[in-house]
PDB file of C-alpha atoms in Angstrom:
ATOM      1  CA  GLU A   1       7.028   6.089 -13.125  1.00 55.00           C
ATOM      2  CA  ALA A   2       3.699   4.275 -13.127  1.00 55.00           C
ATOM      3  CA  ASP A   3       0.804   5.715 -15.101  1.00 91.00           C
ATOM      4  CA  ILE A   4      -2.169   5.411 -12.822  1.00 97.00           C
ATOM      5  CA  TYR A   5      -4.492   8.308 -12.269  1.00 96.00           C
ATOM      6  CA  GLN A   6      -7.102   9.070  -9.662  1.00 98.00           C
ATOM      7  CA  THR A   7      -9.675  11.838  -9.690  1.00 97.00           C
ATOM      8  CA  PRO A   8     -10.660  13.877  -7.866  1.00 97.00           C
ATOM      9  CA  ARG A   9      -7.606  14.462  -5.688  1.00 96.00           C
ATOM     10  CA  TYR A  10      -9.753  16.002  -2.943  1.00 97.00           C
ATOM     11  CA  LEU A  11     -13.517  15.776  -2.428  1.00 97.00           C
ATOM     12  CA  VAL A  12     -15.699  17.346   0.238  1.00 97.00           C
ATOM     13  CA  ILE A  13     -19.303  16.252   0.043  1.00 97.00           C
ATOM     14  CA  GLY A  14     -22.433  16.223   2.187  1.00 97.00           C
ATOM     15  CA  THR A  15     -24.012  13.202   3.819  1.00 97.00           C
ATOM     16  CA  GLY A  16     -26.301  11.173   1.583  1.00 96.00           C
ATOM     17  CA  LYS A  17     -24.689  12.141  -1.701  1.00 96.00           C
ATOM     18  CA  LYS A  18     -23.688   9.557  -4.286  1.00 96.00           C
ATOM     19  CA  ILE A  19     -20.059   9.742  -5.337  1.00 96.00           C
ATOM     20  CA  THR A  20     -17.786   7.955  -7.770  1.00 97.00           C
ATOM     21  CA  LEU A  21     -14.027   7.930  -7.393  1.00 98.00           C
ATOM     22  CA  GLU A  22     -12.254   7.445 -10.687  1.00 98.00           C
ATOM     23  CA  CYS A  23      -9.153   5.341 -11.288  1.00 98.00           C
ATOM     24  CA  SER A  24      -7.489   4.711 -14.623  1.00 98.00           C
ATOM     25  CA  GLN A  25      -4.215   3.092 -15.621  1.00 97.00           C
ATOM     26  CA  THR A  26      -2.492   3.073 -18.991  1.00 95.00           C
ATOM     27  CA  MET A  27      -0.138   0.159 -18.379  1.00 94.00           C
ATOM     28  CA  GLY A  28      -2.513  -2.599 -19.439  1.00 94.00           C
ATOM     29  CA  HIS A  29      -2.344  -4.163 -15.988  1.00 95.00           C
ATOM     30  CA  ASP A  30      -4.785  -6.991 -15.350  1.00 94.00           C
ATOM     31  CA  LYS A  31      -5.047  -6.532 -11.592  1.00 95.00           C
ATOM     32  CA  MET A  32      -6.453  -3.454  -9.900  1.00 97.00           C
ATOM     33  CA  TYR A  33      -7.129  -2.672  -6.256  1.00 96.00           C
ATOM     34  CA  TRP A  34      -8.777  -0.158  -3.956  1.00 97.00           C
ATOM     35  CA  TYR A  35      -7.285   0.500  -0.532  1.00 96.00           C
ATOM     36  CA  GLN A  36      -8.664   2.672   2.260  1.00 96.00           C
ATOM     37  CA  GLN A  37      -6.155   4.450   4.461  1.00 96.00           C
ATOM     38  CA  ASP A  38      -6.716   6.828   7.370  1.00 92.00           C
ATOM     39  CA  PRO A  39      -3.892   9.402   7.802  1.00 84.00           C
ATOM     40  CA  GLY A  40      -0.695   7.745   8.944  1.00 80.00           C
ATOM     41  CA  MET A  41      -2.348   4.382   9.332  1.00 89.00           C
ATOM     42  CA  GLU A  42      -2.204   1.014   7.607  1.00 90.00           C
ATOM     43  CA  LEU A  43      -3.728   0.212   4.222  1.00 94.00           C
ATOM     44  CA  HIS A  44      -6.919  -1.835   4.120  1.00 93.00           C
ATOM     45  CA  LEU A  45      -7.907  -3.659   0.938  1.00 93.00           C
ATOM     46  CA  ILE A  46     -11.578  -3.002   0.177  1.00 94.00           C
ATOM     47  CA  HIS A  47     -11.935  -4.209  -3.438  1.00 95.00           C
ATOM     48  CA  TYR A  48      -9.866  -5.895  -6.104  1.00 95.00           C
ATOM     49  CA  SER A  49     -10.189  -7.108  -9.663  1.00 96.00           C
ATOM     50  CA  TYR A  50      -8.181  -9.641 -11.642  1.00 94.00           C
ATOM     51  CA  GLY A  51      -9.527  -8.522 -14.993  1.00 94.00           C
ATOM     52  CA  VAL A  52     -12.532  -7.311 -16.935  1.00 96.00           C
ATOM     53  CA  ASN A  53     -15.844  -8.297 -15.322  1.00 95.00           C
ATOM     54  CA  SER A  54     -13.991  -9.609 -12.262  1.00 94.00           C
ATOM     55  CA  THR A  55     -14.513  -7.901  -8.900  1.00 95.00           C
ATOM     56  CA  GLU A  56     -14.020  -9.178  -5.361  1.00 93.00           C
ATOM     57  CA  LYS A  57     -14.442  -7.717  -1.906  1.00 92.00           C
ATOM     58  CA  GLY A  58     -11.312  -7.193   0.124  1.00 89.00           C
ATOM     59  CA  ASP A  59     -10.500  -7.782   3.756  1.00 82.00           C
ATOM     60  CA  LEU A  60     -12.172  -4.637   5.087  1.00 83.00           C
ATOM     61  CA  SER A  61     -15.925  -4.507   4.788  1.00 79.00           C
ATOM     62  CA  SER A  62     -16.980  -1.514   2.733  1.00 83.00           C
ATOM     63  CA  GLU A  63     -20.318  -0.098   1.634  1.00 89.00           C
ATOM     64  CA  SER A  64     -18.756   0.939  -1.650  1.00 93.00           C
ATOM     65  CA  THR A  65     -19.073  -0.935  -4.937  1.00 95.00           C
ATOM     66  CA  VAL A  66     -16.760  -1.235  -7.922  1.00 97.00           C
ATOM     67  CA  SER A  67     -16.970  -2.188 -11.569  1.00 96.00           C
ATOM     68  CA  ARG A  68     -14.423  -3.326 -14.152  1.00 97.00           C
ATOM     69  CA  ILE A  69     -15.928  -2.963 -17.607  1.00 97.00           C
ATOM     70  CA  ARG A  70     -12.643  -1.970 -19.225  1.00 96.00           C
ATOM     71  CA  THR A  71      -9.119  -3.089 -18.355  1.00 96.00           C
ATOM     72  CA  GLU A  72      -7.898   0.427 -17.731  1.00 97.00           C
ATOM     73  CA  HIS A  73     -10.802   1.692 -15.619  1.00 97.00           C
ATOM     74  CA  PHE A  74     -11.791   0.701 -12.056  1.00 98.00           C
ATOM     75  CA  PRO A  75     -14.205   3.220 -10.508  1.00 98.00           C
ATOM     76  CA  LEU A  76     -15.426   3.058  -6.923  1.00 97.00           C
ATOM     77  CA  THR A  77     -18.931   4.213  -6.033  1.00 96.00           C
ATOM     78  CA  LEU A  78     -20.569   5.144  -2.746  1.00 94.00           C
ATOM     79  CA  GLU A  79     -24.362   5.286  -3.134  1.00 94.00           C
ATOM     80  CA  SER A  80     -24.910   7.330   0.011  1.00 95.00           C
ATOM     81  CA  ALA A  81     -21.885   8.953   1.616  1.00 95.00           C
ATOM     82  CA  ARG A  82     -21.623   9.143   5.420  1.00 95.00           C
ATOM     83  CA  PRO A  83     -19.091  10.839   7.716  1.00 96.00           C
ATOM     84  CA  SER A  84     -17.669   7.390   8.544  1.00 94.00           C
ATOM     85  CA  HIS A  85     -16.540   7.181   4.904  1.00 95.00           C
ATOM     86  CA  THR A  86     -14.132  10.062   5.429  1.00 96.00           C
ATOM     87  CA  SER A  87     -10.703   8.681   4.539  1.00 96.00           C
ATOM     88  CA  GLN A  88      -8.104   8.450   1.798  1.00 97.00           C
ATOM     89  CA  TYR A  89      -8.846   6.018  -1.022  1.00 97.00           C
ATOM     90  CA  LEU A  90      -5.863   4.650  -2.925  1.00 97.00           C
ATOM     91  CA  CYS A  91      -6.140   2.850  -6.234  1.00 98.00           C
ATOM     92  CA  ALA A  92      -3.387   0.504  -7.374  1.00 97.00           C
ATOM     93  CA  SER A  93      -2.636  -1.817 -10.256  1.00 97.00           C
ATOM     94  CA  SER A  94      -0.219  -4.630 -10.987  1.00 95.00           C
ATOM     95  CA  GLU A  95       0.698  -7.038 -13.747  1.00 92.00           C
ATOM     96  CA  GLY A  96      -1.036 -10.382 -13.865  1.00 81.00           C
ATOM     97  CA  ARG A  97       1.843 -12.522 -12.540  1.00 81.00           C
ATOM     98  CA  TYR A  98       1.747 -13.704  -8.935  1.00 80.00           C
ATOM     99  CA  ASN A  99       4.272 -11.479  -7.202  1.00 84.00           C
ATOM    100  CA  SER A 100       4.020  -8.287  -9.233  1.00 91.00           C
ATOM    101  CA  PRO A 101       4.557  -5.082  -7.248  1.00 94.00           C
ATOM    102  CA  LEU A 102       1.732  -2.591  -6.885  1.00 96.00           C
ATOM    103  CA  HIS A 103       1.719   0.816  -8.557  1.00 96.00           C
ATOM    104  CA  PHE A 104      -0.370   3.318  -6.624  1.00 97.00           C
ATOM    105  CA  GLY A 105      -2.236   6.407  -7.743  1.00 97.00           C
ATOM    106  CA  ASN A 106      -2.017   9.667  -5.817  1.00 96.00           C
ATOM    107  CA  GLY A 107      -5.205   8.896  -3.935  1.00 97.00           C
ATOM    108  CA  THR A 108      -8.496  10.672  -3.311  1.00 97.00           C
ATOM    109  CA  ARG A 109      -8.945  12.341   0.051  1.00 97.00           C
ATOM    110  CA  LEU A 110     -12.662  12.166   0.807  1.00 97.00           C
ATOM    111  CA  THR A 111     -14.360  14.222   3.499  1.00 97.00           C
ATOM    112  CA  VAL A 112     -18.050  13.675   4.174  1.00 97.00           C
ATOM    113  CA  THR A 113     -19.665  16.415   6.213  1.00 96.00           C
TER     114      THR A 113
ATOM    115  CA  GLY B   1      -6.621 -14.699   8.799  1.00 69.00           C
ATOM    116  CA  GLN B   2      -3.112 -13.799   7.811  1.00 72.00           C
ATOM    117  CA  GLN B   3      -1.635 -10.869   9.724  1.00 87.00           C
ATOM    118  CA  VAL B   4       1.495  -8.839   9.162  1.00 92.00           C
ATOM    119  CA  MET B   5       2.763  -6.737  12.046  1.00 94.00           C
ATOM    120  CA  GLN B   6       5.539  -4.175  12.074  1.00 96.00           C
ATOM    121  CA  ILE B   7       7.555  -2.730  14.918  1.00 97.00           C
ATOM    122  CA  PRO B   8       8.132  -0.109  15.974  1.00 97.00           C
ATOM    123  CA  GLN B   9       5.036   1.888  15.083  1.00 95.00           C
ATOM    124  CA  TYR B  10       6.979   5.149  15.265  1.00 96.00           C
ATOM    125  CA  GLN B  11      10.678   5.967  15.319  1.00 97.00           C
ATOM    126  CA  HIS B  12      12.278   9.352  15.764  1.00 97.00           C
ATOM    127  CA  VAL B  13      16.011   9.548  15.026  1.00 97.00           C
ATOM    128  CA  GLN B  14      18.666  12.201  14.721  1.00 97.00           C
ATOM    129  CA  GLU B  15      20.030  12.617  11.221  1.00 98.00           C
ATOM    130  CA  GLY B  16      22.982  10.283  10.798  1.00 98.00           C
ATOM    131  CA  GLU B  17      21.647   7.615  13.157  1.00 98.00           C
ATOM    132  CA  ASP B  18      20.657   4.182  11.913  1.00 98.00           C
ATOM    133  CA  PHE B  19      17.077   2.906  11.729  1.00 98.00           C
ATOM    134  CA  THR B  20      15.532  -0.545  11.568  1.00 98.00           C
ATOM    135  CA  THR B  21      11.944  -1.701  11.134  1.00 98.00           C
ATOM    136  CA  TYR B  22      10.867  -5.287  11.633  1.00 98.00           C
ATOM    137  CA  CYS B  23       8.062  -7.106   9.879  1.00 97.00           C
ATOM    138  CA  ASN B  24       6.487 -10.320  11.207  1.00 96.00           C
ATOM    139  CA  SER B  25       3.905 -12.513   9.528  1.00 94.00           C
ATOM    140  CA  SER B  26       1.596 -15.003  11.192  1.00 90.00           C
ATOM    141  CA  THR B  27       2.071 -17.364   8.231  1.00 90.00           C
ATOM    142  CA  THR B  28       4.906 -18.378   5.920  1.00 92.00           C
ATOM    143  CA  LEU B  29       5.285 -16.016   2.986  1.00 93.00           C
ATOM    144  CA  SER B  30       6.212 -16.735  -0.611  1.00 93.00           C
ATOM    145  CA  ASN B  31       7.617 -13.248  -1.019  1.00 94.00           C
ATOM    146  CA  ILE B  32       7.733  -9.929   0.747  1.00 96.00           C
ATOM    147  CA  GLN B  33       7.672  -6.429  -0.692  1.00 97.00           C
ATOM    148  CA  TRP B  34       8.639  -3.118   0.871  1.00 98.00           C
ATOM    149  CA  TYR B  35       7.031   0.240   0.151  1.00 98.00           C
ATOM    150  CA  LYS B  36       7.747   3.799   1.243  1.00 98.00           C
ATOM    151  CA  GLN B  37       5.051   6.429   1.665  1.00 97.00           C
ATOM    152  CA  ARG B  38       6.157  10.030   2.036  1.00 96.00           C
ATOM    153  CA  PRO B  39       3.926  12.327   4.131  1.00 93.00           C
ATOM    154  CA  GLY B  40       0.910  13.252   2.009  1.00 91.00           C
ATOM    155  CA  GLY B  41       1.979  10.841  -0.716  1.00 94.00           C
ATOM    156  CA  HIS B  42       1.193   7.361  -1.911  1.00 95.00           C
ATOM    157  CA  PRO B  43       3.108   4.123  -1.306  1.00 96.00           C
ATOM    158  CA  VAL B  44       5.997   3.551  -3.691  1.00 97.00           C
ATOM    159  CA  PHE B  45       7.484   0.108  -4.289  1.00 97.00           C
ATOM    160  CA  LEU B  46      11.062  -0.271  -3.068  1.00 98.00           C
ATOM    161  CA  ILE B  47      12.037  -3.922  -3.394  1.00 97.00           C
ATOM    162  CA  GLN B  48      10.909  -7.539  -3.316  1.00 97.00           C
ATOM    163  CA  LEU B  49      12.505 -10.501  -1.529  1.00 97.00           C
ATOM    164  CA  VAL B  50      11.713 -14.055  -2.530  1.00 95.00           C
ATOM    165  CA  LYS B  51      14.361 -16.456  -1.221  1.00 96.00           C
ATOM    166  CA  SER B  52      14.823 -17.657   2.331  1.00 97.00           C
ATOM    167  CA  GLY B  53      17.582 -15.653   4.025  1.00 97.00           C
ATOM    168  CA  GLU B  54      17.829 -13.259   1.093  1.00 97.00           C
ATOM    169  CA  VAL B  55      19.592  -9.927   1.626  1.00 98.00           C
ATOM    170  CA  LYS B  56      19.351  -7.026  -0.810  1.00 98.00           C
ATOM    171  CA  LYS B  57      20.860  -3.565  -0.667  1.00 98.00           C
ATOM    172  CA  GLN B  58      19.838  -0.257  -2.173  1.00 97.00           C
ATOM    173  CA  LYS B  59      22.461   2.343  -1.294  1.00 97.00           C
ATOM    174  CA  ARG B  60      21.948   2.950   2.453  1.00 98.00           C
ATOM    175  CA  LEU B  61      18.971   0.559   2.685  1.00 98.00           C
ATOM    176  CA  THR B  62      19.428  -3.129   3.517  1.00 98.00           C
ATOM    177  CA  PHE B  63      16.512  -5.538   3.258  1.00 98.00           C
ATOM    178  CA  GLN B  64      16.492  -9.029   4.717  1.00 98.00           C
ATOM    179  CA  PHE B  65      14.083 -11.963   4.461  1.00 98.00           C
ATOM    180  CA  GLY B  66      14.129 -14.417   7.339  1.00 97.00           C
ATOM    181  CA  GLU B  67      15.191 -18.039   7.015  1.00 96.00           C
ATOM    182  CA  ALA B  68      11.697 -19.241   7.853  1.00 95.00           C
ATOM    183  CA  LYS B  69      10.180 -16.684   5.447  1.00 95.00           C
ATOM    184  CA  LYS B  70       7.937 -15.317   8.202  1.00 95.00           C
ATOM    185  CA  ASN B  71       9.816 -12.132   8.973  1.00 96.00           C
ATOM    186  CA  SER B  72      11.753  -9.381   7.290  1.00 98.00           C
ATOM    187  CA  SER B  73      13.647  -6.246   8.179  1.00 98.00           C
ATOM    188  CA  LEU B  74      14.632  -2.948   6.625  1.00 98.00           C
ATOM    189  CA  HIS B  75      17.734  -1.208   7.925  1.00 98.00           C
ATOM    190  CA  ILE B  76      18.717   2.325   6.953  1.00 98.00           C
ATOM    191  CA  THR B  77      22.300   3.370   7.644  1.00 98.00           C
ATOM    192  CA  ALA B  78      23.035   6.998   8.483  1.00 98.00           C
ATOM    193  CA  THR B  79      19.521   8.347   8.024  1.00 98.00           C
ATOM    194  CA  GLN B  80      18.877  11.551   6.101  1.00 98.00           C
ATOM    195  CA  THR B  81      15.900  13.892   6.205  1.00 97.00           C
ATOM    196  CA  THR B  82      14.849  12.506   2.819  1.00 97.00           C
ATOM    197  CA  ASP B  83      14.228   9.140   4.520  1.00 98.00           C
ATOM    198  CA  VAL B  84      11.217  10.561   6.362  1.00 98.00           C
ATOM    199  CA  GLY B  85       8.027   8.632   5.710  1.00 97.00           C
ATOM    200  CA  THR B  86       6.160   5.461   6.565  1.00 97.00           C
ATOM    201  CA  TYR B  87       7.685   2.155   5.566  1.00 98.00           C
ATOM    202  CA  PHE B  88       5.325  -0.735   4.872  1.00 97.00           C
ATOM    203  CA  CYS B  89       6.138  -4.344   4.326  1.00 97.00           C
ATOM    204  CA  ALA B  90       3.636  -6.421   2.352  1.00 95.00           C
ATOM    205  CA  GLY B  91       3.558 -10.188   2.294  1.00 92.00           C
ATOM    206  CA  GLN B  92       2.085 -12.683  -0.073  1.00 89.00           C
ATOM    207  CA  GLY B  93       1.551 -16.327   0.749  1.00 80.00           C
ATOM    208  CA  GLY B  94      -0.472 -18.802   2.740  1.00 65.00           C
ATOM    209  CA  ASN B  95      -3.740 -19.742   1.090  1.00 66.00           C
ATOM    210  CA  THR B  96      -4.178 -16.439  -0.706  1.00 69.00           C
ATOM    211  CA  ASP B  97      -2.370 -14.534  -3.422  1.00 75.00           C
ATOM    212  CA  LYS B  98      -3.496 -11.190  -2.017  1.00 81.00           C
ATOM    213  CA  LEU B  99      -0.800  -8.845  -0.798  1.00 88.00           C
ATOM    214  CA  ILE B 100      -1.250  -8.204   2.916  1.00 89.00           C
ATOM    215  CA  PHE B 101       0.237  -4.923   4.084  1.00 93.00           C
ATOM    216  CA  GLY B 102       1.933  -4.561   7.439  1.00 94.00           C
ATOM    217  CA  THR B 103       0.938  -1.972   9.995  1.00 94.00           C
ATOM    218  CA  GLY B 104       3.755   0.359   8.927  1.00 96.00           C
ATOM    219  CA  THR B 105       6.587   2.166  10.722  1.00 97.00           C
ATOM    220  CA  ARG B 106       6.602   5.939  10.618  1.00 97.00           C
ATOM    221  CA  LEU B 107      10.124   7.368  10.559  1.00 97.00           C
ATOM    222  CA  GLN B 108      10.876  10.930  11.548  1.00 97.00           C
ATOM    223  CA  VAL B 109      14.407  12.272  11.091  1.00 97.00           C
ATOM    224  CA  PHE B 110      15.518  15.388  12.925  1.00 95.00           C
ATOM    225  CA  PRO B 111      18.316  17.460  11.343  1.00 91.00           C
TER     226      PRO B 111
END
C-alpha cells in the first residue's frame, strides 16, 4: 500500500480564511499532484510538481498555490477561502518514469461556509 | 486539448450480471491506466495497458486497449457487491506526459 498522507481529512472553515492542505509521501517519489474532485465526479488536475522547486499549474484553473521545498512534502494553500472552493482535494505521487501509476492519499474534504 | 470520455456515466446492475465501461480519447495514447474509487474513498490503481490491442485480465476483470490506441474497455464478469464504485480510465500521450483522467463510470450493484 502506498504511503501518502493528507491532513486534515475534513475541514470546515469560514469565508476569507487562509488554509493549507498538507500532503506528504514517504516513497521518495519525484512527481506529485493535486486533483480537485466534486462528489462522484471526474478528477481535475490543479497543480503538479516534477521535483523540488518545480511547480506547474494543471488543467483546471485554481486560486490555490503550491510549493515543493522538500521531495516528500507538497502543501496546497488557499489565501482566502470561498464557498466555491468547497470540494475534495486529492494529493497523489508517482515515480519519475514516464508511465508510472499514481498513488493517491485519502483526500481532504473542504467545506467553506 | 486532449479529452478522455467514458460511457456510460452510470450503470446499475443486478449482482451476477456483467458490466462494461468504455473509454475514448480524442488523441492517440501511449498508455492507458485504470483506477477504481470506492464510495468515499480515493482512486486506486488497477492496471496499465501499453501495447496496441493488448488484453489483460485480473480475476473477473478484463481490460483491453484498442488497436488504434485511442480507446479502451473494462469488462467485469458476474459482478459482485464489492465491485461497487467509480471506474476511471486515465490516458497519457499526445504532446503531454500528463495523465488525463476520463469522466468515470459509476457502478452500482444490487444484491
